[in-house]
Structure formats: structure tokens, C-alpha cells
CSV table of C-alpha atoms and ligand atoms in Angstrom, one decimal:
chain,number,residue,atom,x,y,z
A,842,MET,CA,3.3,-18.5,10.8
A,843,MET,CA,5.2,-21.4,9.5
A,844,ILE,CA,7.1,-19.3,7.0
A,845,GLU,CA,7.6,-15.6,7.2
A,846,ALA,CA,10.0,-14.1,4.7
A,847,ARG,CA,10.7,-10.5,3.9
A,848,GLY,CA,12.7,-9.1,1.0
A,849,LEU,CA,14.4,-12.3,-0.1
A,850,VAL,CA,16.9,-11.7,-2.8
A,851,ARG,CA,19.2,-14.1,-4.5
A,852,THR,CA,21.7,-13.1,-7.2
A,853,PHE,CA,23.9,-15.6,-8.9
A,854,LYS,CA,27.3,-14.7,-10.3
A,855,THR,CA,27.9,-16.1,-13.7
A,856,LYS,CA,30.5,-15.6,-16.4
A,857,ARG,CA,27.9,-13.6,-18.4
A,858,GLY,CA,27.2,-11.3,-15.4
A,859,PRO,CA,24.9,-11.5,-12.4
A,860,VAL,CA,21.6,-13.4,-12.6
A,861,GLN,CA,18.9,-11.9,-10.4
A,862,ALA,CA,16.9,-15.1,-9.7
A,863,VAL,CA,14.9,-13.8,-6.8
A,864,GLN,CA,14.2,-10.1,-6.5
A,865,GLY,CA,12.6,-9.2,-3.2
A,866,VAL,CA,10.1,-11.9,-2.3
A,867,ASP,CA,7.8,-11.5,0.7
A,868,LEU,CA,5.8,-14.5,1.7
A,869,ASP,CA,3.7,-15.8,4.6
A,870,VAL,CA,2.6,-19.4,5.0
A,871,ALA,CA,0.3,-20.1,8.0
A,872,ASP,CA,0.4,-23.3,10.0
A,873,GLY,CA,-1.5,-26.2,8.3
A,874,GLU,CA,-1.8,-24.6,4.9
A,875,ILE,CA,-1.1,-26.1,1.5
A,876,VAL,CA,0.5,-23.3,-0.5
A,877,GLY,CA,1.3,-23.6,-4.1
A,878,PHE,CA,4.2,-21.7,-5.7
A,879,LEU,CA,3.4,-21.2,-9.4
A,880,GLY,CA,5.4,-19.7,-12.2
A,881,PRO,CA,7.1,-20.4,-15.5
A,882,ASN,CA,10.5,-22.0,-16.0
A,883,GLY,CA,13.2,-19.8,-14.5
A,884,ALA,CA,10.8,-17.7,-12.5
A,885,GLY,CA,12.7,-18.3,-9.2
A,886,LYS,CA,10.7,-21.0,-7.5
A,887,THR,CA,13.4,-23.5,-6.8
A,888,THR,CA,15.8,-20.7,-5.8
A,889,THR,CA,13.3,-19.3,-3.3
A,890,MET,CA,12.6,-22.8,-1.9
A,891,ARG,CA,16.3,-23.6,-1.6
A,892,MET,CA,16.9,-20.4,0.4
A,893,LEU,CA,14.0,-21.3,2.8
A,894,ALA,CA,15.3,-24.8,3.2
A,895,THR,CA,18.8,-23.4,4.1
A,896,LEU,CA,20.5,-25.0,1.0
A,897,ILE,CA,21.7,-21.6,-0.3
A,898,GLN,CA,22.1,-18.3,1.4
A,899,PRO,CA,20.0,-15.3,0.5
A,900,THR,CA,21.8,-12.3,-1.0
A,901,ALA,CA,19.5,-10.2,1.1
A,902,GLY,CA,16.3,-10.6,3.2
A,903,ILE,CA,15.2,-12.3,6.3
A,904,ALA,CA,13.0,-15.2,7.1
A,905,THR,CA,11.7,-17.4,9.9
A,906,VAL,CA,11.0,-21.0,8.9
A,907,ALA,CA,9.4,-23.6,11.1
A,908,GLY,CA,9.9,-21.3,14.1
A,909,CYS,CA,13.6,-20.7,13.6
A,910,ASP,CA,15.5,-17.8,12.2
A,911,LEU,CA,17.0,-18.7,8.8
A,912,ALA,CA,20.3,-16.9,9.3
A,913,LYS,CA,20.8,-17.5,13.0
A,914,ASP,CA,19.5,-21.0,13.4
A,915,PRO,CA,19.7,-22.9,10.1
A,916,VAL,CA,20.2,-26.2,12.0
A,917,GLY,CA,16.9,-25.6,13.8
A,918,VAL,CA,15.2,-24.9,10.5
A,919,ARG,CA,16.6,-28.1,9.0
A,920,ARG,CA,15.3,-30.1,11.9
A,921,GLY,CA,11.7,-28.9,11.3
A,922,ILE,CA,11.5,-29.4,7.6
A,923,GLY,CA,11.4,-32.0,4.9
A,924,TYR,CA,12.7,-31.1,1.5
A,925,VAL,CA,12.0,-32.9,-1.8
A,926,PRO,CA,14.3,-31.4,-4.5
A,927,GLN,CA,13.2,-31.0,-8.1
A,928,SER,CA,15.9,-33.3,-9.3
A,929,GLY,CA,15.6,-36.0,-6.6
A,930,SER,CA,18.2,-37.1,-4.1
A,931,THR,CA,18.7,-40.8,-4.2
A,932,LEU,CA,21.9,-42.6,-5.3
A,933,PRO,CA,21.5,-44.8,-8.3
A,934,GLU,CA,23.3,-47.8,-6.8
A,935,ALA,CA,21.7,-47.6,-3.4
A,936,ILE,CA,18.9,-49.9,-2.2
A,937,ALA,CA,15.6,-47.9,-1.9
A,938,GLY,CA,14.8,-48.9,1.7
A,939,ASP,CA,18.3,-48.3,2.9
A,940,GLU,CA,18.2,-44.8,1.5
A,941,VAL,CA,15.0,-44.1,3.4
A,942,VAL,CA,16.3,-45.5,6.7
A,943,ASP,CA,19.7,-43.8,6.4
A,944,HIS,CA,17.9,-40.5,5.7
A,945,ALA,CA,15.6,-40.9,8.7
A,946,ARG,CA,18.6,-41.7,11.0
A,947,LEU,CA,20.2,-38.4,10.0
A,948,TYR,CA,17.3,-36.9,11.8
A,949,GLY,CA,17.7,-39.1,14.9
A,950,VAL,CA,14.8,-41.5,14.1
A,951,PRO,CA,15.7,-45.0,15.5
A,952,LYS,CA,16.3,-47.7,12.8
A,953,ALA,CA,13.3,-49.9,13.7
A,954,LYS,CA,10.9,-46.9,13.7
A,955,ALA,CA,12.4,-45.6,10.4
A,956,THR,CA,11.9,-49.1,8.8
A,957,ALA,CA,8.3,-49.4,10.0
A,958,GLU,CA,7.4,-45.9,9.0
A,959,GLY,CA,9.3,-46.2,5.6
A,960,GLN,CA,7.5,-49.4,4.7
A,961,ARG,CA,4.1,-47.8,5.7
A,962,LEU,CA,4.9,-44.8,3.4
A,963,PHE,CA,5.9,-47.3,0.6
A,964,GLU,CA,2.4,-48.8,0.9
A,965,GLU,CA,0.7,-45.5,1.0
A,966,LEU,CA,2.5,-44.1,-2.0
A,967,ASP,CA,2.0,-47.3,-4.0
A,968,LEU,CA,5.5,-48.7,-4.0
A,969,PRO,CA,4.8,-52.2,-2.8
A,970,GLY,CA,7.6,-54.7,-3.1
A,971,LEU,CA,10.2,-52.1,-4.0
A,972,TRP,CA,11.9,-51.8,-0.6
A,973,ARG,CA,14.9,-53.9,-1.5
A,974,ARG,CA,15.3,-52.6,-5.1
A,975,GLN,CA,18.3,-50.6,-6.4
A,976,CYS,CA,17.1,-47.0,-7.0
A,977,LYS,CA,18.4,-47.0,-10.6
A,978,THR,CA,16.0,-49.9,-11.4
A,979,LEU,CA,12.9,-47.9,-10.4
A,980,SER,CA,10.8,-46.2,-13.1
A,981,GLY,CA,10.8,-42.4,-13.2
A,982,GLY,CA,7.5,-42.1,-11.4
A,983,GLN,CA,8.5,-44.7,-8.8
A,984,ARG,CA,11.7,-42.8,-8.2
A,985,ARG,CA,9.8,-39.6,-7.8
A,986,ARG,CA,7.6,-41.2,-5.1
A,987,LEU,CA,10.7,-42.6,-3.4
A,988,ASP,CA,12.0,-39.0,-3.3
A,989,ILE,CA,8.8,-38.0,-1.6
A,990,VAL,CA,9.1,-40.8,1.0
A,991,MET,CA,12.6,-39.4,1.8
A,992,GLY,CA,11.1,-36.0,2.5
A,993,LEU,CA,8.4,-37.3,4.8
A,994,ILE,CA,10.2,-40.1,6.7
A,995,HIS,CA,11.2,-38.0,9.7
A,996,ASP,CA,7.6,-36.6,10.1
A,997,PRO,CA,8.5,-32.9,9.5
A,998,LYS,CA,6.0,-30.2,10.4
A,999,LEU,CA,6.9,-28.2,7.2
A,1000,ILE,CA,7.3,-30.0,3.9
A,1001,PHE,CA,8.9,-28.4,0.8
A,1002,LEU,CA,8.0,-30.2,-2.4
A,1003,ASP,CA,9.6,-29.0,-5.6
A,1004,GLU,CA,7.4,-30.1,-8.5
A,1005,PRO,CA,6.4,-33.3,-6.7
A,1006,THR,CA,4.1,-34.6,-9.4
A,1007,THR,CA,6.2,-34.0,-12.5
A,1008,GLY,CA,6.5,-37.3,-14.3
A,1009,LEU,CA,3.7,-39.0,-12.4
A,1010,ASP,CA,0.9,-40.6,-14.2
A,1011,PRO,CA,-2.6,-39.3,-13.5
A,1012,GLN,CA,-3.4,-42.0,-11.0
A,1013,ALA,CA,-0.2,-41.6,-9.1
A,1014,ARG,CA,-0.7,-37.8,-9.1
A,1015,ALA,CA,-4.2,-38.1,-7.7
A,1016,ASN,CA,-2.9,-40.5,-5.1
A,1017,LEU,CA,-0.2,-38.0,-4.1
A,1018,TRP,CA,-2.7,-35.2,-3.8
A,1019,GLU,CA,-4.7,-37.4,-1.4
A,1020,HIS,CA,-1.6,-38.1,0.6
A,1021,ILE,CA,-0.7,-34.4,0.7
A,1022,ARG,CA,-4.2,-33.5,2.0
A,1023,GLY,CA,-3.8,-36.3,4.6
A,1024,LEU,CA,-0.5,-34.7,5.8
A,1025,ARG,CA,-2.2,-31.4,6.1
A,1026,ASP,CA,-5.1,-32.9,8.0
A,1027,ARG,CA,-2.6,-34.4,10.5
A,1028,GLY,CA,-1.3,-30.8,11.1
A,1029,ALA,CA,1.6,-30.5,8.6
A,1030,THR,CA,2.2,-27.4,6.4
A,1031,ILE,CA,3.0,-27.9,2.8
A,1032,PHE,CA,4.8,-25.6,0.4
A,1033,LEU,CA,5.0,-26.9,-3.1
A,1034,THR,CA,5.9,-25.7,-6.6
A,1035,THR,CA,4.0,-26.8,-9.7
A,1036,HIS,CA,3.5,-26.0,-13.3
A,1037,TYR,CA,0.1,-27.6,-13.3
A,1038,LEU,CA,-2.7,-25.1,-12.9
A,1039,ASP,CA,-5.3,-27.8,-12.3
A,1040,GLU,CA,-3.1,-29.1,-9.5
A,1041,ALA,CA,-2.7,-25.7,-7.9
A,1042,ASP,CA,-6.5,-25.2,-8.2
A,1043,ALA,CA,-7.5,-28.6,-6.8
A,1044,LEU,CA,-4.9,-29.0,-4.1
A,1045,CYS,CA,-3.8,-25.6,-2.7
A,1046,ASP,CA,-5.5,-23.5,-0.1
A,1047,ARG,CA,-3.5,-20.5,-1.4
A,1048,ILE,CA,-1.4,-19.8,-4.4
A,1049,LEU,CA,1.5,-17.5,-5.0
A,1050,VAL,CA,2.4,-16.6,-8.5
A,1051,ILE,CA,6.1,-15.7,-9.2
A,1052,ASP,CA,7.5,-14.3,-12.4
A,1053,HIS,CA,10.9,-12.9,-13.0
A,1054,GLY,CA,11.8,-13.3,-9.4
A,1055,LYS,CA,8.9,-11.3,-8.0
A,1056,ILE,CA,5.5,-12.3,-6.6
A,1057,VAL,CA,2.9,-11.1,-9.1
A,1058,ALA,CA,-0.3,-12.5,-7.5
A,1059,ALA,CA,-1.3,-14.2,-4.3
A,1060,GLY,CA,-4.6,-15.5,-2.9
A,1061,THR,CA,-6.9,-18.5,-2.8
A,1062,PRO,CA,-7.6,-20.0,-6.2
A,1063,GLU,CA,-11.1,-18.6,-6.1
A,1064,ASN,CA,-10.2,-15.0,-5.3
A,1065,LEU,CA,-7.4,-15.0,-7.8
A,1066,LYS,CA,-9.9,-16.1,-10.5
A,1067,GLN,CA,-12.3,-13.3,-9.3
A,1068,GLN,CA,-9.6,-10.8,-10.0
A,1069,VAL,CA,-9.9,-11.6,-13.7
A,1070,SER,CA,-12.6,-9.5,-15.3
A,1071,GLY,CA,-15.4,-11.9,-16.1
A,1072,ASP,CA,-16.1,-15.0,-18.2
A,1073,ALA,CA,-14.5,-15.6,-21.5
A,1074,VAL,CA,-17.1,-15.9,-24.4
A,1075,ARG,CA,-16.3,-17.2,-27.9
A,1076,LEU,CA,-18.7,-16.9,-30.8
A,1077,SER,CA,-17.9,-19.0,-33.9
A,1078,ILE,CA,-19.4,-17.3,-36.9
A,1079,ALA,CA,-20.5,-19.3,-40.0
A,1080,ASP,CA,-19.5,-16.6,-42.5
A,1081,THR,CA,-16.2,-14.9,-41.6
A,1082,SER,CA,-17.2,-11.7,-43.5
A,1083,GLN,CA,-19.8,-11.0,-40.8
A,1084,ALA,CA,-17.2,-10.9,-38.0
A,1085,PRO,CA,-17.1,-7.0,-38.0
A,1086,ALA,CA,-20.9,-6.9,-37.5
A,1087,VAL,CA,-20.7,-9.3,-34.6
A,1088,MET,CA,-17.8,-7.2,-33.1
A,1089,LYS,CA,-20.0,-4.1,-33.3
A,1090,ILE,CA,-22.8,-5.8,-31.4
A,1091,VAL,CA,-20.5,-7.2,-28.8
A,1092,ARG,CA,-18.8,-3.8,-28.2
A,1093,GLU,CA,-22.2,-2.3,-27.4
A,1094,LEU,CA,-22.7,-4.8,-24.5
A,1095,GLU,CA,-22.1,-3.2,-21.1
A,1096,GLY,CA,-19.0,-4.6,-19.4
A,1097,ALA,CA,-17.6,-6.4,-22.5
A,1098,VAL,CA,-13.8,-6.1,-22.6
A,1099,GLU,CA,-10.9,-7.6,-24.6
A,1100,VAL,CA,-13.1,-7.8,-27.7
A,1101,GLU,CA,-11.0,-9.6,-30.3
A,1102,THR,CA,-11.5,-11.5,-33.5
A,1103,GLU,CA,-9.5,-14.3,-35.0
A,1104,ASP,CA,-10.7,-15.8,-38.2
A,1105,ALA,CA,-14.3,-16.7,-37.7
A,1106,VAL,CA,-14.2,-16.4,-33.9
A,1107,VAL,CA,-15.1,-13.3,-31.9
A,1108,GLY,CA,-13.9,-13.5,-28.3
A,1109,PHE,CA,-14.5,-11.2,-25.3
A,1110,ARG,CA,-14.7,-11.1,-21.6
A,1111,ILE,CA,-17.8,-10.1,-19.6
A,1112,PRO,CA,-19.1,-10.5,-16.1
A,1113,ARG,CA,-21.8,-13.2,-15.7
A,1114,GLY,CA,-21.3,-14.4,-19.3
A,1115,GLY,CA,-24.1,-16.9,-19.1
A,1116,SER,CA,-26.8,-14.4,-18.4
A,1117,VAL,CA,-25.9,-11.9,-21.1
A,1118,LEU,CA,-25.9,-14.6,-23.7
A,1119,PRO,CA,-29.6,-15.0,-24.6
A,1120,GLY,CA,-30.0,-11.3,-25.4
A,1121,LEU,CA,-26.7,-11.3,-27.3
A,1122,LEU,CA,-27.8,-14.2,-29.4
A,1123,ARG,CA,-31.1,-12.6,-30.2
A,1124,SER,CA,-29.4,-9.4,-31.4
A,1125,ILE,CA,-27.1,-11.5,-33.6
A,1126,ASP,CA,-30.0,-13.5,-35.0
A,1127,ALA,CA,-32.0,-10.3,-35.7
A,1128,GLN,CA,-29.2,-9.2,-38.1
A,1129,GLY,CA,-29.5,-12.6,-39.9
A,1130,ILE,CA,-26.0,-13.7,-38.8
A,1131,GLU,CA,-25.6,-17.5,-38.3
A,1132,LEU,CA,-23.4,-18.9,-35.6
A,1133,HIS,CA,-21.7,-22.3,-35.6
A,1134,GLY,CA,-21.1,-22.4,-31.9
A,1135,VAL,CA,-20.9,-20.5,-28.6
A,1136,GLU,CA,-18.6,-21.2,-25.6
A,1137,VAL,CA,-18.5,-19.6,-22.2
A,1138,HIS,CA,-15.6,-20.3,-19.8
A,1139,ARG,CA,-15.3,-19.3,-16.2
A,1140,PRO,CA,-11.9,-17.7,-15.6
A,1141,THR,CA,-9.1,-20.2,-15.0
A,1142,LEU,CA,-5.8,-19.7,-13.2
A,1143,ASP,CA,-4.2,-19.5,-16.6
A,1144,ASP,CA,-6.3,-16.4,-17.3
A,1145,VAL,CA,-5.1,-15.0,-13.9
A,1146,PHE,CA,-1.5,-15.5,-15.0
A,1147,LEU,CA,-2.2,-14.0,-18.4
A,1148,THR,CA,-3.8,-11.0,-16.8
A,1149,MET,CA,-1.0,-10.5,-14.3
A,1150,THR,CA,1.9,-11.0,-16.7
A,1151,GLY,CA,0.6,-10.7,-20.2
A,1152,ARG,CA,1.9,-14.2,-20.9
A,1153,SER,CA,0.3,-17.7,-20.6
A,1154,LEU,CA,1.6,-20.2,-18.1
A,1155,ARG,CA,0.8,-22.9,-20.6
A,1156,ASP,CA,3.8,-22.0,-22.6
A,1157,GLU,CA,6.4,-24.4,-21.3
A,1158,ASP,CA,9.2,-21.8,-21.6
A,1159,ALA,CA,7.3,-18.6,-21.1
A,1160,THR,CA,10.4,-16.6,-21.0
A,1161,GLY,CA,11.1,-17.6,-24.6
A,1162,THR,CA,7.6,-16.9,-25.9
A,1163,GLU,CA,8.4,-13.7,-27.8
A,1164,GLU,CA,11.3,-15.2,-29.7
A,1165,LYS,CA,9.2,-18.3,-30.5
A,1166,LYS,CA,6.4,-16.3,-31.9
A,1167,GLU,CA,8.8,-14.3,-34.0
A,1168,SER,CA,10.6,-17.3,-35.4
A,1169,ALA,CA,7.2,-19.0,-36.2
A,1170,ALA,CA,6.0,-16.0,-38.1
B,2108,ATP,N1,23.4,-21.9,-9.4
B,2108,ATP,C1,23.0,-21.0,-10.3
B,2108,ATP,N2,23.8,-20.2,-11.1
B,2108,ATP,C2,23.4,-19.3,-12.0
B,2108,ATP,N3,22.1,-19.1,-12.2
B,2108,ATP,C3,21.2,-19.8,-11.6
B,2108,ATP,C4,21.6,-20.8,-10.6
B,2108,ATP,N4,20.4,-21.4,-10.1
B,2108,ATP,C5,19.4,-20.8,-10.7
B,2108,ATP,N5,19.8,-19.9,-11.6
B,2108,ATP,C6,19.0,-19.0,-12.5
B,2108,ATP,O1,18.0,-18.4,-11.7
B,2108,ATP,C7,16.8,-18.3,-12.3
B,2108,ATP,C8,15.7,-18.9,-11.5
B,2108,ATP,O2,15.9,-20.3,-11.4
B,2108,ATP,P1,15.0,-21.3,-10.6
B,2108,ATP,O3,15.7,-22.6,-10.7
B,2108,ATP,O4,14.8,-20.7,-9.3
B,2108,ATP,O5,13.7,-21.3,-11.5
B,2108,ATP,P2,12.3,-22.1,-11.3
B,2108,ATP,O6,11.2,-21.2,-11.1
B,2108,ATP,O7,12.5,-23.2,-10.3
B,2108,ATP,O8,12.2,-22.8,-12.8
B,2108,ATP,P3,11.7,-24.3,-13.2
B,2108,ATP,O9,10.3,-24.2,-13.4
B,2108,ATP,O10,12.4,-24.4,-14.6
B,2108,ATP,O11,12.2,-25.3,-12.2
B,2108,ATP,C9,17.0,-18.9,-13.7
B,2108,ATP,O12,17.3,-17.9,-14.6
B,2108,ATP,C10,18.2,-19.8,-13.5
B,2108,ATP,O13,18.9,-20.0,-14.7
B,2109,MG,MG1,12.5,-25.2,-10.3
């Protein structure tokens, strides 16, 4: 195991009382995996990652990271990992290439090797011609990629990336995914946080979902989606007054759950939605009810999150969802 953590807890003292940011997290990351850590703002992702990267001490719990005990051998842990913080780490006035080389030398990489490797990473992450630039003159997305070069320069076997693709354009994001896969193919282990469900789905071998400081779901993207009961079906009815009649037909279907109506749309979940549809449409037609449209969706990771927590991960600040709904009403 590249990471093995048990009962990690971190409480922050604040003027308004203690904040329980992480409340008993167990996690295992195998060698050579890409694991995604998913959760809304304030869920405890960064705090967990900072503990595993030795930047803050756990209030309780134990972990081995990159083969070393977190409490007894933090220096050993640091030697084995790369860490790209959410907020970045470069100095505004510094020259990009100098930052990279200095960082590598902290890890004992000789200057010539650090320069060659750094320039190679600049090419790979699409930062050509920016080696001598002051960091503050780089664009947001370029600076983000520079942060990532810093985390990779000493060739760590375990890489922590805290929201690596936030602020990147779609092309830079796809390029970084490729690069991350390449690192894994060369034997590295990657632990990353993200808010993007498509990213977690496309990139990660395994996903951990954290909410309010606790892991609420874990598995491959596929088996997480299978935990959600069935496909989502939406029927748009031409005449809203016929919604109750459609609801009645749907409720009689075996396996239909979460039957709901909103205006002229009746929605529900059912296993193998595509195969129940023809019969359903015949029944609706037989009662002379006209439909405007039919949609069937395979479960998404957002559905997983919704099922696990009762909230959607799509809400940027999911912790504030309730208040927002109330104030909007
Ligand atoms: N140094 C600190 N002092 C007090 N509270 C803190 C501190 N660091 C984090 N917290 C609180 O701990 C909780 C978890 O924060 P954390 O940064 O781990 O969340 P996150 O999942 O990374 O969120 P985001 O998606 O916004 O990056 C939040 O409520 C945050 O306000
Ligand atoms: Mg964070």
C-alpha cells in the first residue's frame, strides 16, 4: 500500500469554537493507482491531504505514506512524495525555471539534471518559452501547470495533487490527464482532489467521496454508479393536467422508485430503463396521453453523491444549499 490511514482526525481551534474538519478517515491507496478524492467545498479534502503530506499534524489517527510512518518518520514521507497545493507555491517575483530547479535541489537533485528534467516537463505540460519568465507574468492556467511541474520535478513515487485542473482550459485539462496517466504508467501513484465528476470518472481508477469530514462512498467509478438504483427516466407530457395519470402508470412499473413530478415532467428511476420504455410508452399512448419527449440517463457520479448525501455535488457550495433554497423561495 502506498497510503494506509486509519482514524485520521483533525480539529482546528477557532475563535468560534472547534472545527472538526476531518472526523475519522480510513483510506487505502495501492501502488500505481490514480485515486480521486471528491467532495464539496469544506468537506475536508485539503485537510486530509495536508495531514498525509506531513504539512499539518493529525489530531488523532495513524498512517503510513510512501512506506514511512507519518508520525515517526515525516522526513521519510516527504522524500517519497510530491505535493501540489490547491493555492500554488511559487513566489510572484521569482523566475519560473529557477523556482523549479531550486525546488528539485531541496530534494538533492543535481542542478544540471533538474534543469534538463524541468525543461522537459515544461515541454510536456505545454509551457514552451516560459522558463525564464517571472512567475507573476504567467497566466492563471500557466501558473497552475508550473505548480504541477514543481510537484513532479524530483520524480516522486507518490504525488498529491490538490485540484490540479481548476482554472485550466479544456485542452490543458485533457493534456494534464494524459500526463497523469503517463506518470501512473511509469509506476507512480497519484492521489488527487477534484470537484469535477467527469474528471474523476475519466481519470481515476478509484474514487473516495468525502462529506463533512467522513468518507461516504468508495469504489471504482463503475461500481459506485451501480450502487445507484437504476437509470433516470424523464417523461415530458404535452398537457400538464395529465401528469397524475402518467404518475399512476409509472408507479405500477416493477422496480420504479423516486417517482416525482415537476410541472409537465414525470421523473423516476428504474433498472434497465431502456428496456422498460417501449411497454411504458404503449401504456401511456393507450390512455390517449401525448408526450413531448423522453430521456433516459445512466446513473452519473453526481447521482451517487446525491444518493449518499441527499445533496448534489453540482452545487458549488453544497454546505450552503439549504439556506440558498430558502432565500430563493
Ligand atoms: N487552518 C484552519 N483553521 C480553521 N478551520 C480550518 C482550517 N483549515 C481548514 N479549516 C476548515 O476545515 C474544513 C475543511 O476544510 P478543507 O480545506 O479541508 O476542505 P476542502 O474539502 O479542501 O474544500 P474545498 O473544496 O473548498 O477546497 C472547512 O470547514 C474549513 O473552513
Ligand atoms: Mg481544498
